[in-house]
């Protein structure tokens, strides 16, 4: 099944069950200054859950454009992390609750898209006997495939500084013991790669305000989120997100352009980072989020610069990312025509920031290489805080880039000051 088919199947499935299909909200949230980017399908419905009055519908489904920059350093290294992604979601605002959410999720995954039931395990909030019972009755999932966690793993929200939140139940695909750490106690909370979260079913029951107080929600309901690319990966039998139909043409383009040949894993990671980051840049820039030195723009600049550093590591010292962006638009334009409309603007923005950064990048790289050589020759140590700061302040190296480059040489870095992790 292609990603386009999965997107359509999902919306059809929930339309047939009385849901209003709603277009994705903007990637740059409107009217929510506490969120830099949209991180979930429910963001556009926050006020629906909290409404005492009329709302236009009580069931909705969407494919939401999301950007999460919290796991930037994982992108490319793992099979499942990315920054920009499409989130499939079905929502109930004071309408159906746990039973329908679980029954439909199970039916969609096993019957509609045909994932073998025995591959799926679930996690359930430790206090949520009701959901555990529904999984048992609906899917025959007993204790051996149902993992219980507290708020640290099975409570979701709010998105931003305030909003609906509640316990959640996740469906995970189990790649089998040989795919992971091999520990007997390995479970979906383990990061080893054995389990991949497919779908999160949240049951919003509270409204959390900015000082953390929770009150019962006016319209308790359902808020689900399933990463479309992850679903495609599973349905297509791909071994990473980057081997799915939406990423393959982008990855192929990058490899052709850099004459990839039979380079090793470190360079594969570089290609994946560029592919992922080019997608994020296209979508963000198409909505007017431009690279700058603060807030939202700084996130965009970091993403862009990470990709430029990776390109240089692959031997590209000319603007290149803007060409990858063109390929991204070719792949995504049927589902997102707005990208095609902004094609030229996206290329100009990316190319000019690439050019600006490339001017200082090589000088910064030389400074870092010299520091790393010296540390390695001296038998170990860390890159001093002053060097990390100079690279950031004078050469525009986001700290995590310095950390990643240093760590490829087996060296750690010393952060500077109280905000050294920036
Ligand atoms: N709102 C559900 C999720 O993002 O997982």
Coordinates of C-alpha atoms and ligand atoms in Angstrom, one line a residue:
X1 CA 0.0 0.0 0.0
X2 CA 1.3 3.4 -0.9
X3 CA 1.3 6.3 1.5
X4 CA -1.3 8.0 -0.6
X5 CA -3.6 4.9 -0.3
X6 CA -3.1 4.7 3.4
X7 CA -4.0 8.4 3.8
X8 CA -7.2 7.9 1.8
X9 CA -8.1 4.6 3.5
X10 CA -7.9 6.2 6.9
X11 CA -10.1 9.2 6.1
X12 CA -12.6 7.0 4.3
X13 CA -12.8 4.6 7.3
X14 CA -13.6 7.4 9.7
X15 CA -15.9 9.3 7.3
X16 CA -18.0 6.1 7.0
X17 CA -18.2 6.2 10.8
X18 CA -19.7 9.6 11.0
X19 CA -16.6 11.7 11.2
X20 CA -16.2 15.1 9.5
X21 CA -13.0 15.1 7.6
X22 CA -11.2 18.3 8.4
X23 CA -8.1 19.6 6.4
X24 CA -4.8 19.8 8.2
X25 CA -4.4 23.0 10.3
X26 CA -1.4 25.1 9.5
X27 CA 2.0 23.8 10.6
X28 CA 2.6 27.2 12.2
X29 CA -0.2 27.2 14.8
X30 CA -2.6 30.1 14.6
X31 CA -3.6 31.7 17.9
X32 CA -1.4 29.5 20.1
X33 CA 1.8 31.5 20.9
X34 CA 2.9 28.7 23.3
X35 CA 3.5 26.3 20.4
X36 CA 6.3 26.9 17.8
X37 CA 4.9 24.3 15.4
X38 CA 1.9 22.1 15.2
X39 CA 2.7 18.9 17.0
X40 CA -0.5 16.9 16.9
X41 CA -3.9 16.6 15.1
X42 CA -5.8 17.7 18.2
X43 CA -4.2 21.2 18.4
X44 CA -6.8 22.7 16.1
X45 CA -9.6 21.2 18.3
X46 CA -8.3 22.3 21.7
X47 CA -11.2 24.6 22.2
X48 CA -13.8 22.0 21.0
X49 CA -12.9 19.8 24.0
X50 CA -13.2 22.7 26.4
X51 CA -16.4 24.2 24.9
X52 CA -19.6 24.5 26.9
X53 CA -21.5 25.7 23.9
X54 CA -22.3 24.5 20.4
X55 CA -19.6 23.0 18.3
X56 CA -19.9 22.3 14.6
X57 CA -19.4 18.5 14.9
X58 CA -18.5 16.0 17.6
X59 CA -16.5 13.6 15.5
X60 CA -13.6 14.6 13.2
X61 CA -10.7 13.0 11.3
X62 CA -7.7 14.6 9.8
X63 CA -4.2 14.2 8.4
X64 CA -2.2 16.8 10.2
X65 CA 1.1 18.3 9.2
X66 CA 3.3 18.1 12.3
X67 CA 6.8 19.1 13.1
X68 CA 8.6 18.0 16.2
X69 CA 12.2 19.1 16.8
X70 CA 12.7 17.5 20.2
X71 CA 14.5 14.4 18.9
X72 CA 16.7 16.1 16.3
X73 CA 19.8 14.1 17.2
X74 CA 18.0 10.8 16.7
X75 CA 16.9 11.6 13.2
X76 CA 18.8 9.3 10.7
X77 CA 20.4 7.2 13.4
X78 CA 17.2 5.3 14.2
X79 CA 14.7 3.7 11.9
X80 CA 11.7 5.7 13.3
X81 CA 12.6 9.3 14.1
X82 CA 11.9 12.3 11.9
X83 CA 11.0 16.0 12.3
X84 CA 8.2 16.6 9.8
X85 CA 5.5 13.9 9.6
X86 CA 1.9 13.5 8.8
X87 CA -0.4 12.5 11.7
X88 CA -3.5 10.5 11.1
X89 CA -6.1 11.2 13.8
X90 CA -9.7 10.6 14.7
X91 CA -11.4 12.7 17.4
X92 CA -14.4 12.7 19.6
X93 CA -15.5 15.8 21.5
X94 CA -18.0 14.6 24.1
X95 CA -19.2 11.9 21.7
X96 CA -17.8 8.3 21.7
X97 CA -15.1 7.2 24.2
X98 CA -12.7 4.3 24.8
X99 CA -14.7 1.4 23.4
X100 CA -15.2 2.7 19.9
X101 CA -11.6 4.2 19.8
X102 CA -10.1 0.8 20.6
X103 CA -12.4 -1.2 18.4
X104 CA -11.9 1.0 15.4
X105 CA -8.1 1.2 15.8
X106 CA -7.9 -2.5 16.0
X107 CA -10.2 -3.1 13.1
X108 CA -8.3 -0.5 10.9
X109 CA -4.9 -1.9 11.7
X110 CA -5.6 -5.6 11.4
X111 CA -8.5 -5.8 8.9
X112 CA -8.2 -2.7 6.7
X113 CA -4.5 -2.5 6.3
X114 CA -3.8 -6.1 7.3
X115 CA -1.1 -5.9 9.9
X116 CA -0.9 -9.5 11.5
X117 CA -2.6 -9.2 14.9
X118 CA 0.1 -11.2 16.6
X119 CA 2.6 -8.5 15.8
X120 CA 0.8 -5.9 17.8
X121 CA 1.1 -5.2 21.5
X122 CA -0.5 -2.4 23.5
X123 CA 0.3 -0.2 26.5
X124 CA -2.4 1.0 28.9
X125 CA -2.3 3.5 31.8
X126 CA -1.8 1.7 35.1
X127 CA -5.1 3.0 36.4
X128 CA -7.1 2.4 33.3
X129 CA -8.8 -1.0 33.8
X130 CA -11.6 0.0 31.4
X131 CA -9.2 0.2 28.4
X132 CA -7.4 -3.0 29.4
X133 CA -10.8 -4.8 29.5
X134 CA -11.8 -3.4 26.1
X135 CA -8.5 -4.6 24.5
X136 CA -9.1 -8.0 26.0
X137 CA -12.6 -8.3 24.7
X138 CA -12.0 -6.6 21.3
X139 CA -8.7 -7.9 20.3
X140 CA -8.0 -10.8 22.6
X141 CA -5.0 -8.9 24.1
X142 CA -4.4 -10.2 27.6
X143 CA -1.8 -9.4 30.1
X144 CA 1.0 -11.0 28.1
X145 CA 0.7 -8.4 25.4
X146 CA -0.6 -5.5 27.4
X147 CA 2.0 -3.3 29.2
X148 CA 1.0 -1.0 32.0
X149 CA 2.7 2.3 32.7
X150 CA 1.9 5.4 34.8
X151 CA 1.8 9.0 33.7
X152 CA 5.4 9.0 32.5
X153 CA 4.5 6.7 29.6
X154 CA 0.7 6.6 29.3
X155 CA -0.5 10.1 29.8
X156 CA -0.6 12.6 26.9
X157 CA -0.9 16.4 26.8
X158 CA -1.4 19.2 27.0
X159 CA 0.0 20.3 23.6
X160 CA 1.6 23.7 24.5
X161 CA 1.3 25.4 27.8
X162 CA -2.3 24.5 28.5
X163 CA -5.2 22.4 27.1
X164 CA -6.9 19.0 27.1
X165 CA -4.9 16.0 28.4
X166 CA -5.6 12.5 29.7
X167 CA -4.5 8.9 29.9
X168 CA -3.6 7.1 26.7
X169 CA -3.2 3.6 25.3
X170 CA -0.7 3.0 22.6
X171 CA -0.4 0.3 19.9
X172 CA 3.1 -0.9 19.1
X173 CA 4.4 -3.1 16.4
X174 CA 6.7 -5.8 17.8
X175 CA 9.6 -6.6 15.4
X176 CA 10.5 -9.6 17.6
X177 CA 13.3 -10.3 20.1
X178 CA 16.0 -10.6 17.5
X179 CA 15.4 -7.0 16.5
X180 CA 16.2 -5.5 19.9
X181 CA 18.3 -5.7 23.0
X182 CA 17.4 -9.3 23.7
X183 CA 16.6 -8.6 27.4
X184 CA 13.8 -10.7 28.8
X185 CA 12.3 -7.7 30.4
X186 CA 12.4 -5.6 27.1
X187 CA 9.0 -3.9 26.6
X188 CA 7.6 -1.1 24.4
X189 CA 9.2 1.5 26.7
X190 CA 12.7 0.2 25.7
X191 CA 14.5 2.3 23.1
X192 CA 16.3 -0.7 21.6
X193 CA 14.3 -0.7 18.3
X194 CA 12.3 -3.9 19.0
X195 CA 9.1 -2.0 19.3
X196 CA 7.8 0.9 17.3
X197 CA 4.8 3.0 18.4
X198 CA 2.2 3.0 15.7
X199 CA -0.9 4.6 17.2
X200 CA -1.6 6.6 20.3
X201 CA -5.2 6.6 21.6
X202 CA -5.6 9.5 24.0
X203 CA -8.7 9.8 26.2
X204 CA -8.7 13.5 27.1
X205 CA -10.5 14.0 30.4
X206 CA -8.9 17.0 31.9
X207 CA -8.1 20.6 31.0
X208 CA -4.7 21.6 32.3
X209 CA -4.1 25.3 32.8
X210 CA -0.7 27.1 32.6
X211 CA 0.1 26.5 36.3
X212 CA -0.5 22.8 36.0
X213 CA -3.9 22.7 37.6
X214 CA -6.3 20.1 36.1
X215 CA -10.1 20.4 36.0
X216 CA -12.5 17.9 34.4
X217 CA -12.9 18.6 30.7
X218 CA -16.3 19.8 29.4
X219 CA -16.3 17.3 26.6
X220 CA -14.2 14.3 27.5
X221 CA -13.5 12.3 24.4
X222 CA -10.9 10.8 22.1
X223 CA -7.8 12.2 20.4
X224 CA -5.7 9.7 18.4
X225 CA -2.5 10.1 16.6
X226 CA -0.8 7.7 14.2
X227 CA 2.3 8.6 12.2
X228 CA 1.5 8.0 8.5
X229 CA 5.1 7.3 7.6
X230 CA 5.5 4.7 10.4
X231 CA 2.3 3.0 9.2
X232 CA 3.6 3.0 5.7
X233 CA 6.9 1.6 6.9
X234 CA 5.1 -1.3 8.5
X235 CA 2.7 -1.9 5.7
X236 CA 5.4 -1.7 3.1
X237 CA 7.7 -4.1 5.0
X238 CA 10.4 -1.3 4.9
X239 CA 13.2 -1.6 7.3
X240 CA 13.3 2.2 8.1
X241 CA 11.1 5.2 7.4
X242 CA 13.6 6.2 4.8
X243 CA 12.9 3.1 2.7
X244 CA 9.2 4.0 2.3
X245 CA 7.7 5.2 -0.9
X246 CA 7.7 8.9 0.2
X247 CA 11.3 8.9 1.1
X248 CA 12.9 6.5 -1.5
X249 CA 12.9 9.0 -4.4
X250 CA 14.4 11.7 -2.1
X251 CA 17.1 9.4 -0.7
X252 CA 17.8 8.2 -4.3
X253 CA 18.1 11.8 -5.5
X254 CA 20.6 12.7 -2.8
X255 CA 22.7 9.6 -3.4
X256 CA 22.9 10.2 -7.1
X257 CA 23.9 13.8 -6.6
X258 CA 26.7 13.0 -4.1
X259 CA 27.9 9.9 -6.1
X260 CA 27.2 7.8 -3.1
X261 CA 28.5 4.5 -4.3
X262 CA 29.1 2.0 -1.6
X263 CA 29.8 4.3 1.3
X264 CA 29.2 3.2 4.9
X265 CA 26.6 3.6 7.6
X266 CA 27.8 7.1 8.8
X267 CA 27.1 8.5 5.3
X268 CA 23.8 6.7 5.1
X269 CA 22.8 8.6 8.3
X270 CA 23.9 11.8 6.6
X271 CA 21.7 11.1 3.6
X272 CA 18.7 10.4 5.8
X273 CA 19.2 13.6 7.8
X274 CA 19.2 15.6 4.6
X275 CA 16.1 13.9 3.3
X276 CA 14.2 14.4 6.5
X277 CA 15.3 18.0 7.0
X278 CA 14.6 19.0 3.4
X279 CA 11.0 17.8 4.0
X280 CA 10.6 19.8 7.2
X281 CA 12.1 22.9 5.5
X282 CA 9.7 22.7 2.5
X283 CA 6.6 22.5 4.7
X284 CA 7.7 25.1 7.2
X285 CA 8.9 27.6 4.6
X286 CA 5.7 27.1 2.5
X287 CA 3.9 28.5 5.6
X288 CA 6.1 31.4 6.1
X289 CA 8.4 30.1 8.9
X290 CA 11.7 31.5 7.7
X291 CA 15.2 30.9 9.1
X292 CA 16.2 33.4 11.7
X293 CA 18.0 33.7 15.0
X294 CA 15.1 33.3 17.4
X295 CA 12.1 31.2 18.2
X296 CA 10.5 29.4 15.4
X297 CA 13.0 30.8 12.9
X298 CA 15.9 29.4 14.9
X299 CA 14.4 25.9 14.8
X300 CA 14.3 26.2 11.0
X301 CA 17.8 27.6 10.8
X302 CA 19.1 24.7 13.0
X303 CA 17.4 22.2 10.8
X304 CA 18.8 23.8 7.7
X305 CA 22.3 24.0 9.1
X306 CA 22.3 20.4 10.3
X307 CA 21.5 19.4 6.7
X308 CA 24.2 21.6 5.3
X309 CA 26.8 20.2 7.6
X310 CA 25.8 16.7 6.6
X311 CA 26.0 17.6 2.9
X312 CA 29.5 18.9 3.5
X313 CA 30.4 15.6 5.2
X314 CA 29.2 13.9 2.0
X315 CA 31.6 16.1 0.0
X316 CA 29.1 18.8 -1.2
X317 CA 30.4 22.3 -0.7
X318 CA 27.9 24.1 -2.9
X319 CA 24.3 25.0 -2.2
X320 CA 22.5 21.6 -2.6
X321 CA 19.7 21.5 -0.2
X322 CA 17.5 23.7 -2.3
X323 CA 17.7 21.0 -5.1
X324 CA 16.7 18.3 -2.7
X325 CA 13.8 20.5 -1.7
X326 CA 12.7 20.5 -5.3
X327 CA 12.6 16.7 -5.3
X328 CA 10.6 16.7 -2.0
X329 CA 8.0 18.9 -3.7
X330 CA 7.8 16.6 -6.7
X331 CA 7.0 13.7 -4.3
X332 CA 4.6 15.5 -2.1
X333 CA 2.8 18.0 -4.4
X334 CA -0.3 15.8 -5.2
X335 CA -1.2 15.7 -1.5
X336 CA 0.1 19.2 -0.7
X337 CA -0.4 21.5 -3.8
X338 CA 0.6 24.4 -1.6
X339 CA 4.2 23.2 -1.9
X340 CA 4.2 23.5 -5.6
X341 CA 2.7 26.9 -5.5
X342 CA 5.6 28.1 -3.2
X343 CA 8.3 26.1 -5.1
X344 CA 10.3 29.1 -6.1
X345 CA 10.1 30.9 -2.8
X346 CA 11.2 27.7 -0.9
X347 CA 14.2 27.3 -3.2
X348 CA 15.3 30.9 -2.8
X349 CA 15.0 30.9 1.0
X350 CA 16.9 27.6 1.4
X351 CA 19.6 28.5 -1.1
X352 CA 20.3 31.9 0.4
X353 CA 20.6 30.6 3.9
X354 CA 22.8 27.7 2.6
X355 CA 25.1 30.2 0.9
X356 CA 25.3 32.4 4.0
X357 CA 26.2 29.4 6.2
X358 CA 28.6 27.8 3.8
X359 CA 30.8 30.9 4.0
X360 CA 31.5 30.3 7.7
X361 CA 31.0 26.6 7.9
X362 CA 34.4 25.5 6.4
X363 CA 36.3 27.9 8.8
X364 CA 34.3 26.5 11.7
X365 CA 34.9 22.9 10.6
X366 CA 38.6 23.6 10.5
X367 CA 38.6 24.9 14.1
X368 CA 36.6 21.9 15.3
X369 CA 38.8 19.4 13.4
X370 CA 41.9 20.9 14.9
X371 CA 40.4 20.8 18.4
X372 CA 39.3 17.2 17.9
X373 CA 42.8 16.1 16.5
X374 CA 44.4 17.7 19.5
X375 CA 42.1 15.9 21.9
X376 CA 42.5 12.6 20.2
X377 CA 46.3 12.9 20.1
X378 CA 46.3 13.8 23.8
X379 CA 44.5 10.6 24.5
X380 CA 41.0 11.9 25.1
X381 CA 39.0 14.7 26.8
X382 CA 36.3 17.1 25.8
X383 CA 35.9 20.0 23.4
X384 CA 36.3 23.0 25.7
X385 CA 33.2 25.2 26.4
X386 CA 34.9 28.2 24.8
X387 CA 35.4 26.4 21.5
X388 CA 31.8 25.2 21.6
X389 CA 30.7 28.8 22.3
X390 CA 32.9 30.2 19.5
X391 CA 31.5 27.7 17.0
X392 CA 28.0 28.7 18.0
X393 CA 28.5 32.4 18.3
X394 CA 30.9 33.2 15.5
X395 CA 30.3 30.3 13.1
X396 CA 26.6 29.6 13.6
X397 CA 27.1 26.0 14.7
X398 CA 24.1 24.8 16.7
X399 CA 25.5 23.0 19.7
X400 CA 24.1 19.6 18.8
X401 CA 25.9 19.8 15.5
X402 CA 29.2 20.3 17.3
X403 CA 28.2 17.4 19.7
X404 CA 27.4 15.1 16.8
X405 CA 30.6 15.9 14.9
X406 CA 32.7 15.5 18.0
X407 CA 30.9 12.2 18.9
X408 CA 31.8 10.8 15.5
X409 CA 35.4 11.2 16.6
X410 CA 34.6 9.6 19.9
X411 CA 34.9 12.9 21.8
X412 CA 32.3 14.7 24.0
X413 CA 31.8 18.4 24.4
X414 CA 31.6 20.7 27.3
X415 CA 28.6 23.0 27.3
X416 CA 29.0 26.6 28.3
X417 CA 27.0 28.6 30.8
X418 CA 23.5 27.9 32.0
X419 CA 22.0 27.7 28.6
X420 CA 24.8 25.6 27.1
X421 CA 22.4 23.0 25.9
X422 CA 20.8 25.5 23.5
Ligands
LIG1 N1 -2.5 13.6 20.3 C1 -2.0 12.3 20.3 C2 -0.5 12.2 20.0 O1 0.1 13.1 19.5 O2 0.0 11.1 20.2

